[in-house]
Amino acid sequence: MKPKNPFLPGAGPIEPDHAPATIEWSARSQSGSRKPVNDDSWLAFASDLNGADLLEPEGVQSLHDHDLIFAVSDGMGGGNAGDQASKLLLETLSTIIPDTFKTAAAGMHPDYFGHMEKAIAQVHDAINASAEEDEAKKGMAATLALAWFTPENLYLVNVGDSRIYLHREQNENSETRMLTLDHTFAWRKFHRGEINERQFRSHPRRSALYQVVGSGRQAVTPYVAAFSYQPGDRFLICSDGLIDGLWEKHIHSAFSTNLDSTSSLADSLMTRAITNDGSDDTTLITLAVHETAE
């Protein structure tokens, strides 16, 4: 699926007519109460012609000289397989994504959709190959939610039920929207309005994923999209552990009441999610787009 703009009008790829934006971010991850190993992983890196430069859990950087990529993955599988699957997925992506700069350096416009789909296919095969080599890793798999900021656009990809949210202020009103989709039939019914949020959260097949990276499946079909962000936009990337403890209204409220920094927003979301549930691993990255002074 390749919609240029899943929700916002006029949000296809554009040419920049302003100074590249600055991105602020904060990342958090905590193991769930029902097991000692955290199967979630997160990744933040700057990408340019020289490759990937891994970023700290907190920071602020301009998009002037490089792209910025942020991702969350929830691993699945017995033993430590889930933990290894999510890490392998993100580590492999950090080596593949910078290849777009080689395309640009050659004078061609990168095919971001095609590049992301190819990258996910490569990671999918790598996870399956790793599982075939070790019986203890049989069935290892992972979800993915990835946000790729270029000076022109945000490109996003998701597989499974890790999510990306956008919060945008518009004329004294604010709106929080989920930009990705959960690859479950229960979410489809919720998205179509056939069931309400309470029914979705208690649905017996809420976590039954029909798309994951790995798991021995022959192929994976990620959801990819692109739209133009703007200064003031804020984002949340998270694993399903966060959603276990937060309803949609709680996420909107956190965005609306934690305006000073991505750090305060991340702490607010994490604290409330863990307090309300906390049984599953919980991982999030909060992001804010700032205008760069020229």
CSV table of C-alpha atoms in Angstrom, one decimal:
chain,number,residue,atom,x,y,z
A,1,MET,CA,0.0,0.0,0.0
A,2,LYS,CA,1.5,3.3,-1.0
A,3,PRO,CA,-0.7,6.3,-0.2
A,4,LYS,CA,1.2,9.6,-0.5
A,5,ASN,CA,-1.0,11.0,2.3
A,6,PRO,CA,-3.1,8.9,4.6
A,7,PHE,CA,-4.8,11.7,6.4
A,8,LEU,CA,-3.7,15.2,5.5
A,9,PRO,CA,-4.7,17.3,2.5
A,10,GLY,CA,-2.0,18.3,0.0
A,11,ALA,CA,0.6,16.1,1.7
A,12,GLY,CA,2.4,14.4,-1.1
A,13,PRO,CA,6.1,14.9,-1.7
A,14,ILE,CA,7.1,18.6,-2.0
A,15,GLU,CA,10.1,20.6,-2.8
A,16,PRO,CA,11.4,22.6,0.2
A,17,ASP,CA,10.7,26.3,0.1
A,18,HIS,CA,12.2,27.0,3.6
A,19,ALA,CA,15.1,26.2,5.7
A,20,PRO,CA,15.2,22.5,6.7
A,21,ALA,CA,13.5,21.9,10.0
A,22,THR,CA,15.0,20.8,13.3
A,23,ILE,CA,13.8,17.6,15.0
A,24,GLU,CA,13.7,17.2,18.8
A,25,TRP,CA,13.3,13.7,20.2
A,26,SER,CA,13.2,11.6,23.4
A,27,ALA,CA,13.2,7.8,23.6
A,28,ARG,CA,12.1,5.5,26.5
A,29,SER,CA,11.8,1.7,26.9
A,30,GLN,CA,10.9,-0.4,29.9
A,31,SER,CA,10.5,-4.2,30.3
A,32,GLY,CA,7.0,-5.5,31.2
A,33,SER,CA,6.2,-7.0,34.5
A,34,ARG,CA,5.4,-10.5,33.1
A,35,LYS,CA,8.9,-11.3,31.9
A,36,PRO,CA,12.5,-10.2,32.6
A,37,VAL,CA,13.7,-9.7,29.0
A,38,ASN,CA,12.7,-6.6,27.1
A,39,ASP,CA,11.8,-7.7,23.6
A,40,ASP,CA,11.3,-4.1,22.4
A,41,SER,CA,14.0,-2.2,20.7
A,42,TRP,CA,14.3,1.4,19.5
A,43,LEU,CA,16.6,3.2,17.1
A,44,ALA,CA,17.5,6.7,16.2
A,45,PHE,CA,20.1,7.7,13.7
A,46,ALA,CA,21.3,10.4,11.3
A,47,SER,CA,21.7,9.2,7.7
A,48,ASP,CA,24.0,10.6,5.1
A,49,LEU,CA,26.4,9.5,2.3
A,50,ASN,CA,28.8,8.3,5.0
A,51,GLY,CA,26.2,5.9,6.5
A,52,ALA,CA,24.3,5.9,9.8
A,53,ASP,CA,25.3,7.8,12.9
A,54,LEU,CA,23.5,6.5,16.0
A,55,LEU,CA,21.8,9.0,18.2
A,56,GLU,CA,21.4,9.3,21.9
A,57,PRO,CA,18.0,8.8,23.7
A,58,GLU,CA,17.6,12.6,23.9
A,59,GLY,CA,18.6,15.2,21.3
A,60,VAL,CA,17.9,18.0,18.8
A,61,GLN,CA,19.3,18.1,15.3
A,62,SER,CA,18.7,19.9,12.1
A,63,LEU,CA,17.8,18.2,8.8
A,64,HIS,CA,20.2,20.5,6.9
A,65,ASP,CA,23.0,18.0,6.4
A,66,HIS,CA,21.3,14.6,6.9
A,67,ASP,CA,18.0,12.7,7.2
A,68,LEU,CA,16.8,11.6,10.6
A,69,ILE,CA,15.3,8.2,11.2
A,70,PHE,CA,13.5,6.9,14.3
A,71,ALA,CA,12.0,3.4,14.8
A,72,VAL,CA,10.4,1.1,17.3
A,73,SER,CA,10.2,-2.7,17.0
A,74,ASP,CA,8.5,-5.3,19.2
A,75,GLY,CA,10.1,-8.7,19.0
A,76,MET,CA,8.3,-12.0,19.2
A,77,GLY,CA,9.5,-15.6,19.8
A,78,GLY,CA,10.5,-18.0,22.5
A,79,GLY,CA,13.4,-17.5,24.8
A,80,ASN,CA,15.5,-14.5,23.7
A,81,ALA,CA,14.4,-14.8,20.1
A,82,GLY,CA,12.0,-11.8,20.3
A,83,ASP,CA,14.7,-9.6,21.7
A,84,GLN,CA,17.2,-10.6,19.0
A,85,ALA,CA,14.6,-10.2,16.2
A,86,SER,CA,13.8,-6.6,17.1
A,87,LYS,CA,17.5,-5.7,17.4
A,88,LEU,CA,18.4,-7.5,14.2
A,89,LEU,CA,15.6,-5.7,12.3
A,90,LEU,CA,16.7,-2.2,13.4
A,91,GLU,CA,20.4,-2.8,13.0
A,92,THR,CA,19.9,-4.1,9.5
A,93,LEU,CA,17.8,-1.1,8.5
A,94,SER,CA,20.4,1.3,9.8
A,95,THR,CA,22.9,-0.2,7.2
A,96,ILE,CA,20.4,-0.2,4.3
A,97,ILE,CA,18.6,3.1,4.5
A,98,PRO,CA,21.7,5.3,3.9
A,99,ASP,CA,22.0,3.8,0.4
A,100,THR,CA,19.5,6.5,-0.7
A,101,PHE,CA,22.2,9.1,-0.5
A,102,LYS,CA,24.3,7.1,-3.1
A,103,THR,CA,21.3,7.4,-5.4
A,104,ALA,CA,21.0,11.1,-4.8
A,105,ALA,CA,24.8,11.6,-5.3
A,106,ALA,CA,24.4,10.0,-8.7
A,107,GLY,CA,22.0,12.7,-9.7
A,108,MET,CA,18.8,10.6,-9.3
A,109,HIS,CA,15.8,11.1,-7.1
A,110,PRO,CA,15.6,8.3,-4.5
A,111,ASP,CA,12.5,6.1,-4.6
A,112,TYR,CA,11.8,6.2,-0.9
A,113,PHE,CA,8.8,3.8,-1.1
A,114,GLY,CA,10.7,1.3,-3.1
A,115,HIS,CA,13.7,1.6,-0.9
A,116,MET,CA,11.7,1.0,2.2
A,117,GLU,CA,9.9,-2.0,0.8
A,118,LYS,CA,13.2,-3.5,-0.4
A,119,ALA,CA,14.8,-2.9,3.0
A,120,ILE,CA,11.9,-4.6,4.9
A,121,ALA,CA,12.1,-7.5,2.5
A,122,GLN,CA,15.9,-7.9,3.2
A,123,VAL,CA,15.3,-7.7,7.0
A,124,HIS,CA,12.5,-10.2,6.7
A,125,ASP,CA,14.8,-12.7,4.9
A,126,ALA,CA,17.6,-12.1,7.4
A,127,ILE,CA,15.4,-12.8,10.4
A,128,ASN,CA,14.0,-16.0,8.8
A,129,ALA,CA,17.6,-17.1,7.9
A,130,SER,CA,18.7,-16.5,11.5
A,131,ALA,CA,15.8,-18.6,12.8
A,132,GLU,CA,16.6,-21.5,10.4
A,133,GLU,CA,20.1,-21.7,11.9
A,134,ASP,CA,18.9,-22.1,15.5
A,135,GLU,CA,16.0,-24.1,16.7
A,136,ALA,CA,15.6,-21.9,19.7
A,137,LYS,CA,14.9,-19.0,17.4
A,138,LYS,CA,12.2,-20.8,15.4
A,139,GLY,CA,9.3,-18.4,14.7
A,140,MET,CA,11.2,-15.3,15.7
A,141,ALA,CA,9.6,-12.1,14.3
A,142,ALA,CA,9.2,-8.5,15.0
A,143,THR,CA,6.9,-5.5,14.3
A,144,LEU,CA,8.1,-2.2,13.1
A,145,ALA,CA,7.1,1.5,13.1
A,146,LEU,CA,9.6,3.8,11.4
A,147,ALA,CA,9.6,7.5,10.7
A,148,TRP,CA,12.1,8.8,8.2
A,149,PHE,CA,12.5,12.6,8.1
A,150,THR,CA,14.0,14.2,5.0
A,151,PRO,CA,14.1,18.0,4.4
A,152,GLU,CA,11.1,17.6,2.2
A,153,ASN,CA,8.9,15.0,3.7
A,154,LEU,CA,8.2,12.4,6.4
A,155,TYR,CA,8.2,8.8,5.1
A,156,LEU,CA,6.8,6.2,7.3
A,157,VAL,CA,6.5,2.4,7.3
A,158,ASN,CA,4.8,0.0,9.7
A,159,VAL,CA,4.4,-3.7,10.0
A,160,GLY,CA,2.3,-5.3,12.8
A,161,ASP,CA,0.8,-3.2,15.6
A,162,SER,CA,3.6,-0.8,16.5
A,163,ARG,CA,2.2,2.7,15.8
A,164,ILE,CA,3.0,6.3,14.8
A,165,TYR,CA,0.8,9.2,15.9
A,166,LEU,CA,0.7,12.8,14.7
A,167,HIS,CA,-0.5,15.7,16.9
A,168,ARG,CA,-1.1,19.0,15.1
A,169,GLU,CA,-2.5,22.3,16.4
A,170,GLN,CA,-4.8,24.0,13.9
A,171,ASN,CA,-6.5,27.4,14.6
A,172,GLU,CA,-6.8,27.0,18.3
A,173,ASN,CA,-7.9,23.4,17.9
A,174,SER,CA,-5.7,20.3,18.2
A,175,GLU,CA,-6.0,16.9,16.6
A,176,THR,CA,-4.2,13.6,17.3
A,177,ARG,CA,-4.3,11.0,14.5
A,178,MET,CA,-2.8,7.6,14.1
A,179,LEU,CA,-0.8,7.6,10.9
A,180,THR,CA,-0.1,3.9,10.7
A,181,LEU,CA,-2.5,0.9,10.7
A,182,ASP,CA,-2.5,-2.2,12.8
A,183,HIS,CA,-2.2,-5.4,10.8
A,184,THR,CA,-5.0,-7.1,12.7
A,185,PHE,CA,-8.6,-7.8,11.6
A,186,ALA,CA,-9.8,-6.5,14.9
A,187,TRP,CA,-8.2,-3.1,14.1
A,188,ARG,CA,-9.8,-3.1,10.7
A,189,LYS,CA,-13.2,-3.5,12.3
A,190,PHE,CA,-12.4,-0.6,14.7
A,191,HIS,CA,-11.1,1.6,11.9
A,192,ARG,CA,-14.3,1.0,9.8
A,193,GLY,CA,-16.5,1.9,12.8
A,194,GLU,CA,-17.9,-1.6,13.2
A,195,ILE,CA,-16.7,-1.8,16.8
A,196,ASN,CA,-15.9,0.9,19.3
A,197,GLU,CA,-12.5,1.4,21.1
A,198,ARG,CA,-13.7,-0.5,24.2
A,199,GLN,CA,-14.7,-3.5,22.0
A,200,PHE,CA,-11.5,-3.3,20.1
A,201,ARG,CA,-9.4,-3.3,23.3
A,202,SER,CA,-11.2,-6.4,24.6
A,203,HIS,CA,-11.3,-8.2,21.3
A,204,PRO,CA,-10.0,-11.8,21.6
A,205,ARG,CA,-8.0,-11.4,18.4
A,206,ARG,CA,-6.7,-7.9,18.9
A,207,SER,CA,-3.1,-9.1,18.9
A,208,ALA,CA,-3.4,-11.7,16.1
A,209,LEU,CA,-1.1,-10.1,13.5
A,210,TYR,CA,-1.4,-11.0,9.8
A,211,GLN,CA,1.8,-9.1,8.9
A,212,VAL,CA,5.1,-9.4,10.8
A,213,VAL,CA,8.7,-9.2,9.8
A,214,GLY,CA,10.0,-12.8,10.0
A,215,SER,CA,8.1,-15.7,11.6
A,216,GLY,CA,9.1,-18.0,8.7
A,217,ARG,CA,6.5,-16.4,6.4
A,218,GLN,CA,7.4,-16.3,2.7
A,219,ALA,CA,6.9,-12.5,2.3
A,220,VAL,CA,5.9,-9.4,4.2
A,221,THR,CA,3.8,-6.4,2.9
A,222,PRO,CA,4.6,-3.2,4.9
A,223,TYR,CA,2.3,-0.2,5.0
A,224,VAL,CA,4.2,2.8,3.6
A,225,ALA,CA,3.1,6.4,3.3
A,226,ALA,CA,4.5,10.0,2.9
A,227,PHE,CA,3.3,13.5,3.7
A,228,SER,CA,4.7,16.9,4.4
A,229,TYR,CA,5.2,17.8,8.0
A,230,GLN,CA,5.2,21.4,9.3
A,231,PRO,CA,6.8,23.2,12.3
A,232,GLY,CA,4.8,22.6,15.4
A,233,ASP,CA,3.9,19.0,14.5
A,234,ARG,CA,4.6,16.4,17.1
A,235,PHE,CA,4.8,12.7,16.8
A,236,LEU,CA,4.7,9.5,18.9
A,237,ILE,CA,6.2,6.2,17.8
A,238,CYS,CA,5.4,3.3,20.1
A,239,SER,CA,5.1,-0.4,20.7
A,240,ASP,CA,1.7,-2.0,21.6
A,241,GLY,CA,2.7,-2.1,25.2
A,242,LEU,CA,2.1,1.6,25.5
A,243,ILE,CA,-1.4,1.2,23.9
A,244,ASP,CA,-2.2,-1.5,26.5
A,245,GLY,CA,-2.1,1.2,29.2
A,246,LEU,CA,-3.5,4.2,27.2
A,247,TRP,CA,-6.7,4.9,25.4
A,248,GLU,CA,-6.8,7.3,22.4
A,249,LYS,CA,-8.1,10.1,24.7
A,250,HIS,CA,-5.1,9.7,27.0
A,251,ILE,CA,-2.6,10.1,24.2
A,252,HIS,CA,-4.4,13.2,23.0
A,253,SER,CA,-4.4,14.6,26.5
A,254,ALA,CA,-0.7,14.0,27.0
A,255,PHE,CA,0.1,15.8,23.8
A,256,SER,CA,-2.2,18.7,24.8
A,257,THR,CA,-0.8,19.1,28.3
A,258,ASN,CA,2.9,18.5,27.8
A,259,LEU,CA,3.9,21.3,25.5
A,260,ASP,CA,7.3,22.2,26.8
A,261,SER,CA,9.5,19.3,25.6
A,262,THR,CA,9.5,15.9,24.1
A,263,SER,CA,11.1,14.7,27.3
A,264,SER,CA,8.1,15.7,29.5
A,265,LEU,CA,5.7,14.2,26.9
A,266,ALA,CA,7.6,10.9,26.9
A,267,ASP,CA,7.7,10.7,30.7
A,268,SER,CA,4.0,11.5,31.0
A,269,LEU,CA,3.0,8.8,28.4
A,270,MET,CA,5.3,6.2,29.9
A,271,THR,CA,4.3,6.8,33.5
A,272,ARG,CA,0.6,6.7,32.8
A,273,ALA,CA,0.9,3.6,30.6
A,274,ILE,CA,2.9,1.7,33.2
A,275,THR,CA,0.6,2.8,36.0
A,276,ASN,CA,-2.5,1.6,34.1
A,277,ASP,CA,-1.0,-1.7,32.9
A,278,GLY,CA,2.7,-2.2,32.5
A,279,SER,CA,2.4,-6.0,31.8
A,280,ASP,CA,4.0,-5.8,28.4
A,281,ASP,CA,7.3,-4.2,27.3
A,282,THR,CA,6.7,-0.5,26.6
A,283,THR,CA,8.7,1.6,24.2
A,284,LEU,CA,8.2,5.0,22.8
A,285,ILE,CA,9.9,7.9,20.9
A,286,THR,CA,8.4,11.4,21.1
A,287,LEU,CA,9.3,13.9,18.4
A,288,ALA,CA,8.7,17.6,17.7
A,289,VAL,CA,9.4,19.6,14.5
A,290,HIS,CA,10.8,23.0,15.1
A,291,GLU,CA,11.4,25.8,12.6
A,292,THR,CA,15.1,26.4,12.0
A,293,ALA,CA,16.2,30.1,12.3
A,294,GLU,CA,17.8,31.2,9.0
